[in-house]
XYZ file of C-alpha atoms in Angstrom:
652
model
C 0.123 -0.048 0.115
C 1.858 3.479 -1.126
C 1.937 6.332 1.161
C -0.488 8.916 1.209
C 0.396 12.073 -0.631
C 1.041 14.972 1.546
C -1.153 18.012 -0.135
C -0.356 21.607 -0.774
C -2.835 23.929 0.454
C -3.370 27.224 -1.391
C -5.073 29.936 0.204
C -7.360 32.290 -2.101
C -7.868 35.953 -1.688
C -11.474 35.410 -0.448
C -9.799 33.031 2.247
C -11.236 29.585 0.553
C -8.356 27.084 0.050
C -7.273 24.489 -2.330
C -5.722 21.329 -1.565
C -3.627 19.804 -4.444
C -1.015 17.052 -4.783
C 2.668 18.615 -5.169
C 3.379 18.686 -8.927
C -0.251 20.229 -9.911
C 0.003 22.818 -12.748
C -1.059 26.017 -11.677
C -3.699 25.865 -14.853
C -5.586 23.181 -12.710
C -5.848 24.886 -9.579
C -7.078 28.246 -11.551
C -9.580 25.817 -13.391
C -10.856 24.315 -10.342
C -11.810 28.118 -8.981
C -13.816 28.627 -12.638
C -13.587 28.353 -16.283
C -14.181 31.779 -16.830
C -11.260 33.103 -14.684
C -9.193 30.179 -16.307
C -9.575 31.772 -19.462
C -8.868 35.620 -18.404
C -5.757 34.533 -16.406
C -2.060 35.209 -17.421
C -0.107 33.794 -14.508
C -0.532 33.291 -10.693
C 1.271 34.609 -7.700
C 2.142 32.144 -4.804
C 3.193 34.392 -1.577
C 4.166 36.838 -4.231
C 6.507 35.045 -6.454
C 4.705 35.031 -10.093
C 4.560 31.788 -12.088
C 2.776 30.944 -15.043
C 0.121 28.224 -15.698
C 2.456 25.444 -16.542
C 4.397 25.955 -13.449
C 3.901 23.214 -11.067
C 2.628 23.986 -7.643
C 5.683 22.939 -5.085
C 4.747 24.806 -1.529
C 1.772 25.891 0.311
C 0.807 29.660 0.353
C -1.404 32.344 -0.608
C -2.707 32.201 -3.932
C -3.388 34.724 -6.478
C -4.843 34.737 -10.156
C -3.278 37.191 -12.470
C -5.631 38.725 -15.207
C -4.382 41.575 -17.699
C -5.960 43.961 -15.070
C -2.709 43.010 -12.769
C 0.160 45.486 -13.619
C 2.511 42.328 -12.546
C 1.162 40.209 -15.605
C 2.615 42.788 -18.066
C 6.065 41.786 -17.104
C 4.980 38.075 -17.972
C 3.859 39.222 -21.117
C 7.059 41.480 -22.030
C 8.836 38.419 -21.031
C 7.226 36.291 -23.328
C 7.733 39.021 -25.910
C 11.479 38.271 -25.509
C 11.288 34.927 -26.559
C 9.163 35.598 -29.419
C 11.936 38.167 -30.625
C 14.571 35.476 -30.138
C 12.281 33.087 -32.095
C 11.960 35.594 -34.883
C 15.864 36.442 -34.969
C 16.535 32.513 -34.968
C 14.478 31.966 -37.894
C 16.037 34.891 -40.112
C 19.536 34.648 -38.527
C 20.063 30.884 -37.469
C 23.668 31.612 -36.860
C 23.118 34.155 -34.151
C 23.949 33.089 -30.285
C 21.325 33.830 -27.596
C 21.976 35.602 -24.495
C 19.478 36.867 -21.893
C 15.948 38.317 -22.534
C 14.783 39.620 -19.463
C 11.532 42.150 -18.828
C 12.384 45.905 -17.694
C 10.647 48.628 -16.525
C 9.453 49.952 -19.827
C 9.291 46.627 -22.154
C 12.063 44.030 -22.977
C 15.331 43.337 -24.771
C 17.188 40.171 -25.962
C 20.827 40.062 -26.182
C 22.370 38.655 -29.473
C 25.910 37.729 -30.411
C 26.361 38.305 -34.290
C 29.261 39.091 -36.612
C 27.689 42.625 -37.771
C 25.500 44.973 -35.544
C 21.601 44.843 -36.500
C 20.526 47.957 -39.035
C 17.057 49.533 -39.237
C 16.017 47.098 -41.986
C 16.794 44.013 -39.615
C 14.619 45.516 -37.126
C 11.579 45.650 -39.451
C 12.441 42.000 -40.822
C 12.829 40.591 -37.298
C 9.036 42.651 -36.310
C 7.273 41.159 -39.154
C 8.598 37.790 -38.297
C 7.488 38.095 -34.926
C 3.943 38.971 -36.355
C 3.963 35.373 -38.025
C 5.096 33.538 -34.663
C 2.085 35.548 -32.831
C -0.356 34.380 -35.459
C 1.202 30.547 -35.403
C -0.005 30.679 -31.499
C 2.572 28.377 -30.464
C 2.007 27.415 -26.727
C 5.158 28.159 -24.327
C 5.973 24.502 -23.391
C 7.787 24.175 -19.840
C 10.317 21.572 -19.474
C 12.425 20.532 -16.237
C 15.680 19.435 -17.559
C 19.317 17.963 -15.484
C 22.214 19.846 -15.912
C 23.217 17.051 -18.711
C 20.389 17.245 -20.669
C 20.502 20.826 -20.741
C 24.190 20.830 -22.024
C 23.166 18.630 -24.871
C 20.033 21.080 -25.832
C 22.534 23.980 -25.835
C 25.588 22.282 -27.079
C 25.691 24.444 -29.922
C 24.994 27.945 -28.051
C 27.894 28.876 -25.483
C 26.243 32.079 -24.034
C 23.874 29.257 -22.294
C 26.731 26.864 -21.657
C 28.309 29.553 -19.549
C 24.835 30.245 -18.028
C 24.364 26.867 -16.982
C 28.043 27.074 -15.074
C 25.800 29.337 -12.503
C 23.604 26.688 -11.409
C 25.766 25.288 -8.452
C 23.200 24.186 -6.270
C 22.013 20.410 -7.101
C 18.460 21.436 -5.875
C 18.438 24.149 -8.325
C 15.638 23.355 -10.894
C 16.854 23.708 -14.252
C 13.678 24.761 -16.648
C 13.610 25.644 -20.658
C 10.665 26.970 -22.524
C 10.099 26.087 -26.276
C 7.679 27.957 -28.262
C 7.708 26.382 -31.846
C 10.959 25.761 -33.092
C 12.933 27.970 -30.528
C 14.019 26.603 -27.113
C 15.439 28.820 -24.328
C 17.168 28.058 -21.083
C 14.730 30.010 -18.755
C 13.045 30.324 -15.232
C 9.689 31.747 -16.639
C 7.347 32.800 -16.388
C 5.513 33.105 -19.803
C 1.781 33.732 -21.075
C 0.258 30.232 -21.925
C 0.786 31.136 -26.004
C 2.389 33.473 -28.331
C -0.534 34.889 -29.660
C -1.149 36.954 -26.591
C 1.514 39.363 -27.607
C -0.881 41.358 -29.570
C 0.246 45.064 -29.503
C 4.510 45.341 -29.398
C 6.874 47.394 -30.935
C 10.797 46.968 -31.693
C 12.400 50.110 -30.686
C 16.116 50.118 -31.206
C 19.577 47.923 -31.365
C 22.649 48.883 -29.309
C 25.628 47.086 -28.151
C 25.846 45.673 -24.871
C 28.566 43.785 -23.179
C 28.033 40.297 -22.466
C 26.921 39.981 -18.838
C 27.647 43.834 -18.660
C 31.403 42.998 -18.524
C 33.501 45.512 -20.746
C 36.296 42.880 -20.701
C 33.925 40.620 -22.471
C 32.509 40.395 -26.052
C 30.053 42.910 -27.402
C 26.763 41.441 -28.228
C 23.674 43.238 -29.961
C 20.684 44.388 -27.643
C 17.337 44.620 -29.118
C 15.139 46.718 -27.263
C 11.320 46.500 -27.630
C 7.871 47.166 -25.567
C 4.736 45.615 -25.567
C 1.210 46.426 -23.868
C -2.368 44.507 -23.430
C -4.108 47.381 -25.127
C -3.301 49.213 -28.247
C -4.187 52.436 -26.800
C -1.133 52.042 -24.270
C 1.287 50.985 -26.731
C 0.409 54.034 -28.648
C 0.813 56.118 -25.512
C 3.803 54.798 -25.043
C 5.413 55.249 -28.211
C 4.125 59.383 -28.222
C 6.014 59.549 -24.994
C 9.374 57.794 -26.441
C 8.610 60.392 -29.313
C 8.220 63.361 -26.757
C 11.267 62.103 -24.643
C 13.345 62.183 -27.891
C 12.331 65.647 -28.368
C 13.194 66.770 -25.020
C 16.717 64.511 -24.695
C 18.527 66.415 -22.274
C 21.952 66.035 -23.981
C 20.529 67.756 -26.974
C 19.139 70.460 -25.428
C 21.947 70.821 -23.231
C 24.057 71.449 -25.975
C 21.443 73.675 -27.929
C 20.561 75.751 -24.612
C 24.678 75.882 -24.237
C 24.311 74.401 -20.301
C 26.905 71.658 -20.130
C 29.692 70.175 -22.157
C 31.634 66.444 -21.776
C 34.973 65.820 -22.770
C 36.831 62.710 -23.130
C 39.781 64.030 -21.067
C 37.154 63.818 -18.208
C 34.846 60.678 -18.766
C 31.456 61.103 -16.659
C 32.035 64.441 -15.594
C 30.226 67.567 -16.647
C 31.743 70.720 -17.491
C 29.160 73.626 -16.768
C 28.807 76.360 -19.153
C 28.389 80.149 -17.597
C 24.494 79.467 -18.246
C 24.661 75.752 -16.549
C 26.631 77.331 -13.618
C 23.851 80.045 -13.191
C 20.882 77.379 -13.663
C 23.185 75.219 -10.761
C 23.545 78.139 -8.371
C 19.635 79.218 -8.815
C 18.856 75.283 -8.009
C 21.512 75.142 -5.100
C 20.316 78.395 -3.592
C 17.226 77.066 -3.480
C 17.721 74.159 -1.992
C 20.135 76.079 1.003
C 17.176 78.848 1.476
C 14.828 75.646 2.308
C 17.331 74.065 4.383
C 18.363 77.038 6.335
C 16.542 77.142 9.469
C 16.254 73.210 10.183
C 19.325 71.925 8.668
C 23.054 72.210 9.684
C 25.510 72.482 6.313
C 29.267 71.437 6.706
C 32.058 70.510 4.305
C 33.792 67.255 4.748
C 37.102 66.152 3.075
C 36.694 63.963 -0.330
C 39.316 61.395 0.468
C 39.718 59.047 3.255
C 41.617 55.647 4.114
C 40.356 52.138 3.782
C 40.093 52.167 7.590
C 37.127 54.220 7.427
C 35.112 52.350 4.581
C 35.825 49.011 6.363
C 34.144 50.561 9.383
C 30.913 51.605 7.474
C 31.022 48.149 5.379
C 31.630 50.117 2.326
C 34.949 48.440 1.605
C 33.227 44.835 1.723
C 30.164 45.530 -0.400
C 30.974 48.377 -2.529
C 34.705 48.863 -3.419
C 34.602 48.036 -7.295
C 32.131 51.044 -7.475
C 34.878 53.630 -5.401
C 37.900 55.010 -6.919
C 40.856 54.035 -5.526
C 44.018 55.868 -4.692
C 47.703 55.016 -4.186
C 49.038 55.678 -0.926
C 52.792 56.514 -1.483
C 53.917 55.404 2.047
C 52.234 52.190 1.992
C 52.496 51.330 -1.529
C 48.743 50.171 -1.567
C 45.296 51.660 -3.208
C 43.857 51.822 0.493
C 42.668 55.510 0.035
C 39.334 56.335 -1.627
C 37.732 59.255 -3.171
C 34.275 59.366 -1.482
C 31.258 58.025 -3.537
C 28.856 59.221 -0.529
C 28.942 61.471 2.437
C 27.255 59.183 5.079
C 30.594 58.195 6.886
C 32.211 61.671 6.842
C 28.680 62.819 8.825
C 29.300 60.043 10.971
C 32.794 60.650 12.051
C 31.526 64.126 12.593
C 28.696 63.213 14.855
C 30.772 61.151 16.871
C 33.647 63.744 17.334
C 31.528 65.394 20.269
C 29.131 64.618 22.904
C 25.095 65.426 22.373
C 22.217 65.850 24.940
C 18.944 64.368 23.930
C 17.702 67.472 24.140
C 19.419 68.309 20.738
C 18.265 65.625 18.539
C 17.170 65.772 15.542
C 20.506 67.118 14.194
C 20.410 67.433 10.772
C 23.662 67.672 8.408
C 23.644 68.592 4.847
C 26.609 68.536 2.499
C 26.915 69.623 -1.201
C 30.199 67.993 -1.713
C 31.437 66.190 -5.018
C 31.234 62.815 -4.988
C 32.802 60.116 -7.023
C 31.677 56.335 -8.057
C 33.582 54.331 -10.928
C 30.662 53.411 -13.431
C 31.405 51.429 -16.323
C 32.580 53.337 -19.456
C 29.484 51.937 -21.248
C 26.746 53.130 -18.364
C 27.708 56.849 -18.726
C 24.995 58.771 -20.396
C 24.557 62.270 -20.335
C 24.042 63.449 -16.585
C 21.825 60.809 -15.639
C 24.701 58.348 -15.046
C 28.394 59.993 -14.859
C 31.052 59.582 -12.565
C 31.285 62.755 -10.881
C 28.339 64.333 -8.808
C 26.872 66.374 -6.343
C 24.002 65.414 -4.097
C 21.605 67.502 -1.481
C 22.660 65.107 0.876
C 21.475 65.156 4.466
C 22.117 62.571 7.563
C 19.659 62.988 10.286
C 20.860 61.943 13.931
C 17.605 61.320 16.400
C 15.911 58.983 19.323
C 14.037 56.246 18.507
C 11.016 57.868 19.660
C 11.524 60.415 16.848
C 11.158 58.612 14.075
C 7.407 58.911 12.981
C 7.550 62.561 13.511
C 10.681 63.066 11.311
C 9.457 60.820 8.614
C 6.357 63.048 8.552
C 8.817 66.234 8.595
C 11.222 64.921 5.707
C 8.539 63.610 3.745
C 6.616 66.993 3.524
C 10.008 68.771 2.778
C 10.817 66.434 -0.271
C 7.292 66.444 -1.654
C 7.360 70.372 -1.208
C 10.384 70.510 -2.877
C 9.048 68.731 -5.839
C 5.589 70.720 -6.068
C 7.859 73.836 -6.297
C 8.494 72.183 -10.001
C 5.301 70.721 -10.864
C 6.403 67.176 -10.255
C 4.261 64.737 -8.129
C 5.933 61.697 -6.622
C 4.513 58.032 -5.815
C 6.232 56.300 -2.530
C 7.949 53.032 -2.269
C 8.835 51.175 0.702
C 11.699 49.087 0.408
C 12.513 45.956 2.530
C 15.963 44.186 3.529
C 18.006 42.899 0.434
C 19.671 39.325 0.292
C 22.933 41.294 0.527
C 23.243 42.974 3.737
C 25.027 43.977 6.924
C 23.740 44.137 10.357
C 21.683 41.341 12.233
C 18.142 40.275 11.683
C 17.009 41.662 15.007
C 18.169 45.257 13.987
C 16.748 44.945 10.515
C 13.466 43.942 11.792
C 13.468 46.931 14.302
C 14.587 49.427 11.262
C 11.994 47.942 9.142
C 9.255 48.201 11.419
C 9.933 51.493 12.979
C 10.226 52.793 9.297
C 7.024 51.228 8.073
C 5.200 52.647 11.076
C 6.322 55.862 10.309
C 5.471 55.713 6.941
C 1.730 54.391 7.502
C 1.226 57.084 10.307
C 1.484 59.585 7.485
C -1.413 58.361 5.897
C -0.033 58.220 2.357
C -0.068 55.393 0.096
C 2.713 53.493 -1.042
C 3.978 50.490 -3.059
C 5.999 47.429 -1.204
C 9.142 46.783 -2.803
C 10.823 43.476 -1.233
C 14.220 43.033 -1.043
C 14.994 46.757 -2.434
C 16.356 48.398 0.305
C 20.076 49.373 1.020
C 22.570 46.936 2.238
C 22.374 48.738 5.705
C 18.743 49.408 6.247
C 15.068 49.829 4.611
C 14.094 53.063 2.624
C 11.294 54.946 1.635
C 11.948 55.999 -2.369
C 10.023 58.651 -4.365
C 9.314 57.939 -7.873
C 8.551 61.418 -9.599
C 6.151 61.676 -12.637
C 7.731 64.115 -14.984
C 5.515 65.738 -17.795
C 5.317 63.246 -20.407
C 4.407 60.275 -17.736
C 7.825 58.987 -16.867
C 8.785 57.838 -13.425
C 12.150 58.641 -11.862
C 13.375 57.364 -8.861
C 14.592 60.713 -6.862
C 14.287 61.174 -3.298
C 14.911 58.604 -0.452
C 14.586 58.176 3.432
C 16.463 55.241 4.308
C 16.664 54.575 8.206
C 19.778 53.168 9.635
C 20.274 51.068 13.045
C 23.801 49.885 11.548
C 25.754 52.913 11.142
C 25.399 53.936 14.774
C 26.797 50.461 15.932
C 29.547 50.484 13.660
C 30.805 54.359 14.424
C 29.733 53.701 18.243
C 27.240 56.790 18.130
C 25.771 57.967 21.234
C 24.092 60.424 22.891
C 23.190 61.326 26.699
C 19.911 60.519 27.503
C 17.447 62.315 30.148
C 18.514 59.469 32.569
C 22.048 60.619 31.946
C 23.083 57.650 30.447
C 24.379 57.108 26.823
C 22.179 55.889 24.246
C 22.267 54.706 20.477
C 20.779 57.389 17.977
C 19.297 56.410 14.911
C 20.354 57.790 11.449
C 18.312 58.552 8.735
C 19.714 58.866 4.815
C 17.625 61.640 3.107
C 18.326 62.732 -0.467
C 15.766 65.018 -2.673
C 17.034 65.568 -5.388
C 19.030 62.286 -6.030
C 22.130 64.033 -7.480
C 22.302 67.607 -9.107
C 23.126 66.322 -12.117
C 20.279 64.155 -13.001
C 17.795 66.511 -11.302
C 18.878 68.878 -13.997
C 18.604 66.417 -16.730
C 15.200 65.340 -15.555
C 14.187 69.185 -15.216
C 15.617 69.781 -18.964
C 13.261 67.082 -20.320
C 10.559 67.728 -18.005
C 10.174 71.485 -18.923
C 11.768 70.721 -22.779
C 14.408 73.304 -21.620
C 11.689 76.153 -21.132
C 12.364 76.814 -17.438
C 10.518 78.779 -15.047
C 11.735 82.341 -14.676
C 13.812 81.625 -11.365
C 15.741 78.605 -12.557
C 16.205 80.024 -16.371
C 19.864 80.704 -16.748
C 18.928 83.777 -18.719
C 15.591 85.468 -17.628
C 15.450 88.516 -19.465
C 17.059 89.698 -23.106
C 16.677 93.293 -23.802
C 16.402 94.308 -27.249
C 17.090 97.538 -28.622
C 16.021 97.911 -32.240
C 18.748 100.107 -33.446
C 21.902 101.800 -32.109
C 20.557 105.062 -30.673
C 18.383 103.538 -28.085
C 21.094 101.065 -27.093
C 21.923 103.165 -24.452
C 18.404 103.267 -22.846
C 18.525 99.323 -23.389
C 21.594 98.844 -21.178
C 19.690 101.206 -18.521
C 16.775 98.802 -18.600
C 19.320 95.969 -18.335
C 21.185 97.746 -15.204
C 17.650 97.884 -13.487
C 17.013 94.093 -14.072
C 20.263 93.285 -12.770
C 20.208 95.551 -9.801
C 16.689 93.623 -8.865
C 18.598 90.699 -8.932
C 17.200 89.599 -12.305
C 19.598 87.749 -14.661
C 19.270 89.885 -17.606
C 21.406 90.917 -20.944
C 21.366 93.345 -23.250
C 21.730 91.812 -26.857
C 22.918 95.077 -28.955
C 24.440 92.724 -31.417
C 23.956 94.101 -35.335
C 22.361 91.501 -36.417
C 18.298 92.123 -37.207
C 15.854 92.490 -34.579
C 13.731 89.290 -35.996
C 17.378 87.530 -36.382
C 17.789 88.530 -32.341
C 14.099 87.606 -31.270
C 14.274 84.034 -33.457
C 17.842 83.178 -31.396
C 15.822 84.061 -27.986
C 13.293 82.085 -28.800
C 15.782 79.409 -29.738
C 17.393 79.755 -26.287
C 13.743 79.210 -24.818
C 14.457 82.570 -23.072
C 11.713 83.480 -20.828
C 10.931 87.454 -21.595
C 12.432 89.450 -24.364
C 11.911 93.096 -24.082
C 12.258 95.339 -26.938
C 13.310 98.922 -26.913
C 12.598 101.690 -29.611
C 12.313 105.148 -29.467
C 8.745 105.196 -28.118
C 9.896 102.989 -25.168
C 13.094 105.362 -24.437
C 10.685 108.387 -24.446
C 8.165 106.895 -22.218
C 10.034 104.680 -19.898
C 8.700 101.643 -21.269
C 9.508 98.327 -22.807
C 7.563 96.354 -25.399
C 7.114 92.385 -23.642
C 7.390 89.363 -25.576
C 6.489 86.188 -23.122
C 7.661 83.127 -24.273
C 4.958 80.624 -25.648
C 2.374 83.443 -26.508
C 3.649 83.961 -30.119
C 4.248 87.624 -31.339
C 2.111 89.511 -28.980
C 3.915 92.160 -27.231
C 2.819 94.023 -23.993
C 4.002 97.457 -23.419
C 4.383 97.892 -19.718
C 6.565 100.828 -17.369
C 9.878 99.361 -16.833
C 9.699 99.420 -13.235
C 6.680 97.390 -13.150
C 7.796 95.141 -15.337
C 11.103 94.753 -13.098
C 8.976 94.509 -9.772
C 6.939 91.468 -12.024
C 9.635 89.354 -12.789
C 11.214 89.982 -9.521
C 7.807 88.538 -7.882
C 7.940 85.824 -10.057
C 11.428 84.820 -9.010
C 10.763 85.316 -5.259
C 7.238 83.064 -5.590
C 9.301 80.972 -8.026
C 6.369 80.871 -10.365
C 5.815 77.959 -12.699
C 5.256 79.828 -15.958
C 5.814 83.268 -17.104
C 2.720 85.774 -16.777
C 0.937 88.149 -19.268
C -0.112 91.533 -18.279
C -0.504 94.779 -19.940
C -1.490 96.587 -23.128
C -1.240 94.650 -26.253
C 0.652 96.285 -29.058
């Protein structure tokens, strides 16, 4: 008599359960709930892990069915899109070696090793072939294989054979997926068949090093996207078109804001105009932090001892610029990649009372991180950058109030630029420092503080910093793209590592808690986002040049210079454009440079103490206004940091 099989218990969202034998395909569980649900299902989630309908159930847990209305199902569709892309490429280019093909935030990609780069014509051919694969409605067939079987299947594919070397744990399941003639080494999940991919687009091809290692061979990566609905795909393509027009690398050059030189890879040169914009932004941050924060400056170079104490030497060294110590002959000094340890050193250098806390230190120092050269991209990925970096040292009972204070501070900052943010709560990653007990305390305290604000948030399990959980702020720009910017990170580990303390009300020593806070992320990246958010048409207070004064002729050039002087005396960034070019040429030039205001000075204006004002974005209309009134108006727009130029006065 055979032994009874121990059943798996799956708990449905309504609290009901299904008991099934181990190895039961997920689709059978869904079918037991209802035929209609099976027809609509894309995949399932067991305790949050996404599995496709072909995957056998192996453990008990919370069971959820994902339809196309669940945002998580989109990643399943896109992963399947990557396999369909590979199927099409291998049909047309059988010699192509296959690498990885994951879903990513906005779509998916697949890497191929080929003799020469793919052309736009290749992409058109691949997309047409993908349509055929979709129409053929191949099922995604899952198979679980041994290491030896997998090596036989992929005997002619060196990239896959190398990937198989990563399977060191004998208990780890190796699976393949087949759609039609194409078979791939893959964990899944996938949609039931290729016909689910109805609305997709191949976007571009680019070089990518195998496994991100610049010492390895260059592959060809095809980027693509897919959606469940046609209108969502069309909206995404429109956003991409808008993004191309707003590319900060193009606009930055056109507006003369910054430059890059090969002699300083990953480090921006800021022009006079770009520097004016930088200073305006930094001045705004300083103004907002003047009363509640303490600004300090700290060194750029530190010994290995500090980074070992902070934990960065073991977890982050490959991203640090190491400097040779002439005395030791070792690379045991580093340019700082972040400000945290220097703030901890400073706080720990003196005694503190519980009455002093929270203590908020901010620094605008230059930081350096050793990014791969292939990853550098304009201002969004650089090696040298500055952060509006802050570390708060506080008592544990102050966490909730401090998180609310910092959250209001960050959201208010974004609102100044017309930006809204979504909150994400990120928990402990697999690679981390500190005990589970400290992590339990940190996660519990930060989650409670976040929930006490009443603001909605998304859970991001395993996405915390290596030293603590965090709240991330994803900012939505004017064309609907999300950018991860600000962060509030709760750290119980640093006070232990740096032996930080304060004297409590009981006159005994106590451990503070540390909060890491960033708002802009980095000034470089934030400026890149602002360039694209505003398409270069900045609010007056942020614009590198706020007013151009244009004399019609030489005989009113003196009056134009007087107007310019009045504007400058009021703190307004104004220039007098008295070049010999025609007025229309100078106006067109100002429009190209997206100057918020151009004021024209003719004989009538000089006689009456007025100016004819052209406001950016309103065409050829001009307003005739008194000079002093105009100066006061611009000064008020700068003071209030108005988002758009205003129009007032008599039209001419």
